[in-house]
Amino acid sequence: MAKLTIQIQEGAPFEVELDPAKTYLIGRAEDADIQIPVDAVSGRHAQLTHREDGWLLEDLESSNGTTVNGQEVGRVVLADGCQIDFGGEVPALFSEETVAAAAAPSPAPKKSRIPQGASEEDVRLVKEMAVRSNRIRAEIAKVIIGQVDIIDQVMMVIIAGGHGLLVGMPGMAKTTLCATIAKVLDMEFKRVQFTPDLMPTDITGTEILEHDPVTDKKSFRFIKGPIFTNMLLADEINRTPPKTQASLLEAMQEKCVTVGNQTYKLDAPFFVLATQNPIEQEGTYPLPEAQQDRFMFNLWVDYPKEDEEETVVKATTMMKHEQPEKVISKEELLQLQSVVRKIPVSDHVIKYAVRLVRATRPQDEKSPDFIKKYVQNGAGPRAGQFLVLAAKARAVLEGRIHVSCADVIKAATPVLRHRIQANFAADSEGISTTDLVNRLVKTIEQPDDKDY
């Protein structure tokens, strides 16, 4: 009879004798047949099934992956003596024969899973993020009630080094959320209220002519605008003309500002979080598609739940106000951004992200029929880049250095909905781009063996 010997941390290994008539669910969940109470292991991590050719081990799209003999696997038939690692932290040994416990070989030592180009300090910082992310949420919750998904998505944007567009009704605490996150992450924060008479130099800065009374010489001196900060909040960005909106493009893409013949580099980190009111269209200038494409995420800030709204009203009508504390330093944030770029992504995840993006284009022969019916223009290549970066950022926030298709799916809606242009047929039937993305995620299958 086959068995699985599992080593959890420093304790004694435990053994599970495998019954060929049963299918074993392995994971952290209470209903798992083989329960492994370790955070790195997903609730439904893997499945073990007996077949004619042996025991089949399948990874169930776990967060941190499953390796067999040092190779990450999706599904594999196990051989006698296979060394398995669940989630990168729980080694196990598969054996075909039952032997005395004292003679059972110990599980293989964990292999280093440090990504190429990263240091042990980088990996340590990533693993700490599982705890620090909860602390960040707790500090933000002192000011912002609810909106947990929005907070996580803004954090993903920041960790990935992108920019975010927050769309929501007035009074949804969009401005307060941005200011609070900047405080918790130890960043300099500035807010610009975009109005119809705002000029580009009001954002970037301007040169003034100065007279030196000693030398009687005149010279130009550059006065920096509010864009010289770590986090810039462009409040109601659609209320200013395109000329002023365009003043942000160079800063968002190149992280620098050109005034006259001089180019000034912005201090890192630099982010733009813009807000937009979805209902007021009088006196507004809709963002051009090219500028919307610069925003990594389009975040819909919805109404709070009833109990959350009661808490908001109660908390904001009293004198007591808690102040959030800093959780991560600016230097650590820059290090996290660097680690995100170093985390490897499997061809499987890359192929799925590209497949999703290409499926949004009605001209593509592989796109679904509903895309061809309801979409005028699909997403460009930048969408695929942002899908993968967002998936990496989500993994980092959860303390993982393994990226799965599930991370891509989580990022699909905020990345794609403002990059898809619906046609008249969709508008006439009340179908939004969010509806199309949600349907697309359910329709497009992940790559399998026939794709390689």
Coordinates of C-alpha atoms in Angstrom, one line a residue:
M1 CA 0.0 0.0 0.0
A2 CA 1.2 3.5 -0.8
K3 CA 1.7 6.2 1.8
L4 CA 2.4 9.9 2.1
T5 CA 4.9 11.1 4.8
I6 CA 4.4 14.8 5.5
Q7 CA 6.7 17.1 7.5
I8 CA 5.2 20.2 9.1
Q9 CA 7.8 22.6 10.5
E10 CA 9.9 21.1 13.2
G11 CA 7.5 18.5 14.5
A12 CA 7.5 14.8 13.8
P13 CA 6.4 13.8 10.4
F14 CA 2.9 12.2 10.0
E15 CA 2.0 9.4 7.7
V16 CA -1.2 8.8 5.6
E17 CA -1.8 5.3 4.2
L18 CA -3.5 5.8 0.9
D19 CA -6.5 3.8 0.0
P20 CA -6.8 3.2 -3.8
A21 CA -10.6 3.4 -3.6
K22 CA -10.5 7.0 -2.2
T23 CA -9.7 10.4 -3.7
Y24 CA -7.8 12.6 -1.3
L25 CA -8.2 16.4 -1.1
I26 CA -5.1 18.0 0.3
G27 CA -5.2 21.5 1.8
R28 CA -5.7 23.8 4.7
A29 CA -9.5 23.6 4.7
E30 CA -11.2 21.8 7.5
D31 CA -13.0 19.4 5.1
A32 CA -9.7 18.3 3.5
D33 CA -8.9 14.6 3.7
I34 CA -5.3 15.4 4.4
Q35 CA -5.3 18.7 6.3
I36 CA -2.1 20.8 6.4
P37 CA -2.6 23.8 8.8
V38 CA 0.1 26.0 7.2
D39 CA -0.6 29.4 5.7
A40 CA 1.4 28.8 2.6
V41 CA -0.9 25.9 1.7
S42 CA -4.2 26.8 0.0
G43 CA -7.6 25.7 1.4
R44 CA -8.0 23.3 -1.6
H45 CA -4.3 22.8 -2.6
A46 CA -4.0 19.5 -4.4
Q47 CA -5.8 16.2 -5.1
L48 CA -4.5 12.7 -5.0
T49 CA -6.3 10.0 -7.1
H50 CA -5.4 6.4 -7.8
R51 CA -5.5 5.3 -11.5
E52 CA -4.4 2.2 -13.4
D53 CA -1.0 3.8 -14.1
G54 CA -0.4 4.9 -10.5
W55 CA -1.3 7.7 -8.1
L56 CA -2.1 11.0 -9.9
L57 CA -1.2 14.3 -8.0
E58 CA -3.1 17.4 -9.3
D59 CA -2.4 20.9 -8.2
L60 CA -5.8 22.7 -7.8
E61 CA -4.6 26.1 -8.9
S62 CA -3.0 26.7 -5.5
S63 CA -1.6 30.0 -4.5
N64 CA 2.0 28.9 -3.9
G65 CA 2.1 25.9 -6.2
T66 CA 3.2 22.2 -5.8
T67 CA 6.6 20.8 -6.7
V68 CA 7.6 17.2 -7.3
N69 CA 11.4 16.5 -7.3
G70 CA 12.1 20.2 -7.5
Q71 CA 9.9 20.8 -10.6
E72 CA 6.6 22.8 -10.3
V73 CA 3.8 20.6 -11.6
G74 CA 0.1 20.9 -12.6
R75 CA -0.5 17.1 -12.6
V76 CA 1.8 14.2 -12.5
V77 CA 1.8 10.4 -11.8
L78 CA 3.9 9.8 -8.7
A79 CA 6.7 7.2 -8.6
D80 CA 8.1 5.5 -5.5
G81 CA 10.3 8.0 -3.6
C82 CA 8.9 11.2 -5.2
Q83 CA 9.7 14.2 -3.1
I84 CA 6.8 16.7 -3.0
D85 CA 6.6 20.2 -1.7
F86 CA 3.2 21.8 -1.0
G87 CA 3.3 25.6 -1.1
G88 CA 7.0 25.8 -0.9
E89 CA 7.0 25.2 2.9
V90 CA 5.6 21.7 3.5
P91 CA 7.9 18.8 2.2
A92 CA 6.5 15.3 1.8
L93 CA 7.6 11.9 0.6
F94 CA 5.5 9.5 -1.5
S95 CA 6.4 5.8 -1.2
E96 CA 4.7 2.7 -2.7
E97 CA 5.5 0.3 0.2
T98 CA 4.6 0.6 3.9
V99 CA 7.8 0.4 6.0
A100 CA 8.5 0.9 9.6
A101 CA 8.3 4.5 10.7
A102 CA 11.8 4.5 12.0
A103 CA 13.1 3.4 8.6
A104 CA 11.0 5.8 6.6
P105 CA 13.2 8.3 4.8
S106 CA 12.8 11.9 5.9
P107 CA 11.2 14.3 3.5
A108 CA 13.5 16.2 1.2
P109 CA 14.8 19.5 2.5
K110 CA 13.1 22.5 1.1
K111 CA 14.8 23.9 -2.0
S112 CA 15.5 27.6 -2.3
R113 CA 12.7 29.3 -4.3
I114 CA 14.5 32.6 -4.6
P115 CA 13.7 34.2 -8.0
Q116 CA 16.6 34.9 -10.2
G117 CA 18.1 38.3 -9.5
A118 CA 16.4 38.6 -6.1
S119 CA 18.1 38.4 -2.8
E120 CA 17.2 36.5 0.4
E121 CA 16.3 39.9 1.9
D122 CA 13.8 40.4 -1.0
V123 CA 12.2 37.0 -0.3
R124 CA 12.1 37.7 3.4
L125 CA 10.3 41.0 2.8
V126 CA 7.8 39.3 0.5
K127 CA 7.0 36.6 3.1
E128 CA 6.5 39.3 5.7
M129 CA 3.9 41.0 3.5
A130 CA 1.2 38.4 4.4
V131 CA 1.3 39.9 7.9
R132 CA 2.0 43.5 6.9
S133 CA -0.9 43.6 4.4
N134 CA -3.2 42.8 7.3
R135 CA -1.6 45.6 9.3
I136 CA -2.0 48.0 6.4
R137 CA -5.7 47.1 6.1
A138 CA -6.1 47.6 9.9
E139 CA -4.5 51.0 9.9
I140 CA -6.6 52.1 6.9
A141 CA -9.7 50.8 8.6
K142 CA -9.2 53.4 11.3
V143 CA -10.3 56.0 8.7
I144 CA -12.0 54.1 5.9
I145 CA -14.9 51.8 6.7
G146 CA -15.4 48.8 4.4
Q147 CA -14.2 49.1 0.7
V148 CA -11.8 46.1 1.4
D149 CA -11.6 45.1 -2.3
I150 CA -10.8 48.7 -3.4
I151 CA -8.1 49.0 -0.8
D152 CA -6.5 45.8 -1.9
Q153 CA -6.7 46.8 -5.6
V154 CA -5.1 50.2 -4.9
M155 CA -2.3 48.4 -3.0
M156 CA -1.8 46.2 -6.0
V157 CA -1.5 49.3 -8.3
I158 CA 1.1 50.8 -5.9
I159 CA 3.1 47.6 -5.5
A160 CA 3.2 47.2 -9.3
G161 CA 4.2 50.8 -9.9
G162 CA 1.1 51.7 -11.9
H163 CA -1.6 54.4 -11.7
G164 CA -5.2 54.1 -10.7
L165 CA -8.5 55.7 -11.8
L166 CA -11.2 55.7 -9.1
V167 CA -14.7 56.1 -10.4
G168 CA -17.6 56.6 -8.0
M169 CA -20.4 58.8 -6.7
P170 CA -19.6 61.9 -4.6
G171 CA -19.0 61.2 -0.9
M172 CA -17.5 57.7 -1.3
A173 CA -14.3 58.7 0.5
K174 CA -12.1 58.4 -2.6
T175 CA -9.9 61.4 -1.6
T176 CA -9.7 60.3 2.0
L177 CA -8.7 56.8 0.9
C178 CA -5.8 58.1 -1.2
A179 CA -4.6 60.4 1.6
T180 CA -4.8 57.6 4.2
I181 CA -2.9 55.1 2.0
A182 CA -0.2 57.6 1.4
K183 CA 0.2 58.1 5.2
V184 CA 0.3 54.4 5.9
L185 CA 2.9 53.9 3.2
D186 CA 5.0 56.9 4.3
M187 CA 4.6 58.8 1.1
E188 CA 4.4 62.5 0.4
F189 CA 0.9 63.3 -0.8
K190 CA -0.5 66.2 -2.8
R191 CA -4.0 66.9 -4.1
V192 CA -5.0 68.9 -7.2
Q193 CA -8.6 69.9 -7.8
F194 CA -9.1 69.8 -11.5
T195 CA -11.2 72.6 -12.8
P196 CA -12.0 74.0 -16.3
D197 CA -9.6 76.9 -15.9
L198 CA -6.6 74.8 -14.6
M199 CA -3.5 75.2 -16.7
P200 CA -0.7 72.6 -17.3
T201 CA 1.8 74.8 -15.5
D202 CA -0.5 74.7 -12.4
I203 CA 0.4 71.0 -12.2
T204 CA 4.0 70.7 -13.6
G205 CA 5.4 74.1 -12.4
T206 CA 6.6 77.2 -14.2
E207 CA 9.7 79.3 -14.7
I208 CA 9.8 82.8 -13.3
L209 CA 12.1 85.6 -14.2
E210 CA 14.2 86.8 -11.2
H211 CA 16.3 89.9 -10.9
D212 CA 19.5 89.8 -8.9
P213 CA 20.0 93.3 -7.3
V214 CA 23.7 92.6 -6.6
T215 CA 24.7 91.6 -10.1
D216 CA 21.8 93.4 -11.9
K217 CA 21.3 90.2 -13.9
K218 CA 18.1 88.5 -14.8
S219 CA 17.6 84.7 -14.8
F220 CA 14.9 82.1 -15.0
R221 CA 14.1 80.0 -11.9
F222 CA 11.9 76.9 -12.0
I223 CA 9.2 76.7 -9.4
K224 CA 8.1 73.0 -8.9
G225 CA 4.4 72.3 -9.2
P226 CA 2.4 69.8 -7.1
I227 CA 3.3 66.9 -9.4
F228 CA 6.7 66.7 -7.6
T229 CA 5.5 64.4 -4.9
N230 CA 5.1 60.6 -4.3
M231 CA 1.4 60.3 -4.6
L232 CA -0.6 62.9 -6.7
L233 CA -4.4 62.8 -6.4
A234 CA -6.0 64.3 -9.6
D235 CA -9.4 65.0 -8.2
E236 CA -12.2 65.0 -10.8
I237 CA -9.7 64.6 -13.6
N238 CA -12.5 64.8 -16.3
R239 CA -13.4 68.4 -15.3
T240 CA -10.3 70.0 -16.9
P241 CA -9.6 70.4 -20.7
P242 CA -7.5 67.8 -22.6
K243 CA -4.5 70.1 -22.7
T244 CA -4.3 70.0 -18.9
Q245 CA -5.1 66.4 -18.7
A246 CA -2.2 65.7 -21.1
S247 CA 0.2 67.4 -18.8
L248 CA 0.1 64.2 -16.7
L249 CA 1.0 61.8 -19.6
E250 CA 4.8 62.3 -19.5
A251 CA 4.9 62.0 -15.7
M252 CA 2.8 58.9 -15.7
Q253 CA 4.8 57.1 -18.4
E254 CA 8.4 58.5 -18.1
K255 CA 8.3 59.6 -14.5
C256 CA 9.7 63.0 -15.4
V257 CA 8.5 66.5 -16.3
T258 CA 9.7 68.7 -19.2
V259 CA 9.4 72.5 -18.9
G260 CA 10.9 74.6 -21.6
N261 CA 14.2 72.9 -22.6
Q262 CA 14.8 71.3 -19.2
T263 CA 13.6 67.8 -18.0
Y264 CA 13.2 67.2 -14.3
K265 CA 13.1 63.6 -12.9
L266 CA 10.4 62.9 -10.4
D267 CA 11.4 61.3 -7.1
A268 CA 10.5 57.6 -6.7
P269 CA 8.0 56.3 -5.9
F270 CA 5.6 58.3 -8.0
F271 CA 1.9 57.4 -8.5
V272 CA -1.2 59.2 -9.9
L273 CA -4.5 58.3 -8.5
A274 CA -7.3 60.1 -10.3
T275 CA -11.0 60.3 -9.3
Q276 CA -14.0 60.7 -11.6
N277 CA -17.7 61.2 -11.1
P278 CA -19.6 58.8 -13.3
I279 CA -22.9 60.7 -13.5
E280 CA -22.1 64.4 -13.8
Q281 CA -21.4 65.0 -17.5
E282 CA -22.1 68.8 -17.7
G283 CA -18.9 70.8 -18.0
T284 CA -16.7 67.7 -18.2
Y285 CA -14.1 66.5 -20.7
P286 CA -14.0 62.7 -21.0
L287 CA -10.6 61.2 -20.8
P288 CA -9.2 60.2 -24.2
E289 CA -8.8 56.4 -24.7
A290 CA -5.0 56.9 -24.9
Q291 CA -4.9 58.5 -21.5
Q292 CA -7.3 55.9 -20.0
D293 CA -4.9 53.2 -21.2
R294 CA -2.1 54.7 -19.0
F295 CA -4.1 53.9 -15.9
M296 CA -3.4 50.3 -14.8
F297 CA -6.7 49.9 -13.0
N298 CA -10.1 51.3 -13.3
L299 CA -11.7 51.0 -9.9
W300 CA -15.4 51.3 -9.3
V301 CA -16.0 52.6 -5.8
D302 CA -19.5 51.4 -5.0
Y303 CA -21.9 52.3 -2.2
P304 CA -21.1 50.8 1.2
K305 CA -23.1 48.0 2.8
E306 CA -25.9 48.9 5.2
D307 CA -23.9 48.0 8.4
E308 CA -20.8 49.8 7.0
E309 CA -22.8 52.9 6.3
E310 CA -24.2 53.0 9.8
T311 CA -20.6 52.7 11.1
V312 CA -19.5 55.6 8.8
V313 CA -22.3 57.9 10.0
K314 CA -21.7 57.1 13.6
A315 CA -17.9 57.5 13.4
T316 CA -17.9 60.7 11.4
T317 CA -20.4 62.6 13.6
M318 CA -18.3 62.2 16.8
M319 CA -15.3 64.1 18.0
K320 CA -13.0 61.1 18.3
H321 CA -10.9 60.4 15.2
E322 CA -8.1 57.8 15.1
Q323 CA -5.0 58.5 13.1
P324 CA -3.4 55.7 11.0
E325 CA 0.2 54.8 11.6
K326 CA 3.0 54.1 9.1
V327 CA 3.4 50.4 8.3
I328 CA 5.9 50.4 5.5
S329 CA 8.8 52.8 4.8
K330 CA 9.3 54.4 1.4
E331 CA 12.5 52.4 0.9
E332 CA 10.7 49.1 1.6
L333 CA 8.0 50.1 -0.9
L334 CA 10.6 50.7 -3.6
Q335 CA 12.2 47.3 -2.7
L336 CA 8.8 45.6 -3.1
Q337 CA 8.3 47.2 -6.5
S338 CA 11.7 45.9 -7.5
V339 CA 10.8 42.4 -6.3
V340 CA 7.6 42.4 -8.3
R341 CA 9.6 42.7 -11.5
K342 CA 11.9 39.9 -10.4
I343 CA 9.2 37.3 -9.6
P344 CA 9.1 34.7 -12.4
V345 CA 5.9 33.9 -14.2
S346 CA 5.2 30.6 -15.9
D347 CA 4.5 30.4 -19.6
H348 CA 1.1 29.0 -18.6
V349 CA 0.1 32.2 -16.8
I350 CA 1.6 34.4 -19.6
K351 CA -0.4 32.5 -22.2
Y352 CA -3.6 32.8 -20.3
A353 CA -3.2 36.6 -19.8
V354 CA -2.5 37.1 -23.5
R355 CA -5.4 34.8 -24.4
L356 CA -7.7 36.9 -22.3
V357 CA -6.5 40.2 -23.9
R358 CA -6.7 38.9 -27.4
A359 CA -10.2 37.6 -26.8
T360 CA -11.4 41.2 -26.2
R361 CA -10.7 42.1 -29.9
P362 CA -13.7 41.5 -32.2
Q363 CA -11.3 41.2 -35.2
D364 CA -9.5 38.2 -33.7
E365 CA -10.9 34.9 -35.1
K366 CA -10.7 33.2 -31.7
S367 CA -12.7 35.8 -29.9
P368 CA -16.1 34.7 -28.6
D369 CA -19.3 35.5 -30.5
F370 CA -20.6 37.9 -27.8
I371 CA -17.3 40.0 -28.1
K372 CA -17.8 40.2 -31.9
K373 CA -21.4 41.3 -31.3
Y374 CA -21.0 43.9 -28.5
V375 CA -17.4 45.2 -28.8
Q376 CA -16.1 47.9 -31.2
N377 CA -12.5 47.9 -30.1
G378 CA -10.6 45.6 -27.7
A379 CA -7.7 46.0 -25.4
G380 CA -4.1 46.6 -26.5
P381 CA -0.8 44.9 -25.5
R382 CA -0.5 47.1 -22.4
A383 CA -3.4 45.3 -20.9
G384 CA -1.5 42.0 -21.0
Q385 CA 1.5 43.7 -19.3
F386 CA -0.7 45.1 -16.6
L387 CA -2.5 41.8 -16.1
V388 CA 0.7 40.0 -15.3
L389 CA 2.1 42.8 -13.2
A390 CA -1.1 43.0 -11.2
A391 CA -1.0 39.2 -10.7
K392 CA 2.5 39.5 -9.4
A393 CA 1.6 42.4 -7.1
R394 CA -1.3 40.3 -5.7
A395 CA 1.0 37.4 -5.0
V396 CA 3.5 39.8 -3.2
L397 CA 0.7 41.3 -1.0
E398 CA -0.2 37.7 0.1
G399 CA 3.4 36.9 0.8
R400 CA 3.9 34.6 -2.2
I401 CA 6.5 34.3 -4.9
H402 CA 4.3 32.1 -7.0
V403 CA 1.8 33.5 -9.5
S404 CA -1.2 31.6 -10.8
C405 CA -4.0 32.1 -13.3
A406 CA -6.3 32.9 -10.3
D407 CA -4.3 36.0 -9.7
V408 CA -4.8 37.0 -13.3
I409 CA -8.5 36.5 -13.0
K410 CA -8.7 38.7 -9.9
A411 CA -7.1 41.5 -11.9
A412 CA -9.0 41.0 -15.1
T413 CA -12.0 43.4 -14.4
P414 CA -10.1 46.5 -13.2
V415 CA -7.5 46.1 -16.0
L416 CA -9.8 45.4 -18.9
R417 CA -13.1 47.2 -18.4
H418 CA -11.8 50.7 -19.4
R419 CA -9.8 49.3 -22.3
I420 CA -12.8 47.7 -24.1
Q421 CA -15.0 50.0 -26.2
A422 CA -18.6 48.7 -26.4
N423 CA -20.7 49.3 -29.5
F424 CA -24.2 50.6 -29.9
A425 CA -25.7 47.1 -29.6
A426 CA -24.2 46.7 -26.1
D427 CA -25.4 50.2 -25.1
S428 CA -28.9 49.5 -26.3
E429 CA -29.2 46.3 -24.3
G430 CA -27.7 47.8 -21.2
I431 CA -24.6 45.7 -21.3
S432 CA -21.5 47.3 -19.7
T433 CA -17.9 46.6 -20.3
T434 CA -17.7 45.1 -16.8
D435 CA -20.4 42.6 -17.8
L436 CA -18.4 41.7 -20.9
V437 CA -15.2 41.1 -18.9
N438 CA -17.0 39.0 -16.3
R439 CA -18.5 36.9 -19.1
L440 CA -15.1 36.6 -20.8
V441 CA -13.4 35.3 -17.7
K442 CA -16.0 32.5 -17.5
T443 CA -15.7 31.7 -21.2
I444 CA -12.0 31.7 -21.9
E445 CA -10.4 28.5 -20.8
Q446 CA -6.9 28.2 -19.2
P447 CA -4.2 26.7 -21.4
D448 CA -3.8 22.9 -21.1
D449 CA -1.6 20.2 -22.6
K450 CA -2.8 20.6 -26.2
D451 CA -1.6 24.3 -26.2
Y452 CA 2.1 23.3 -25.8

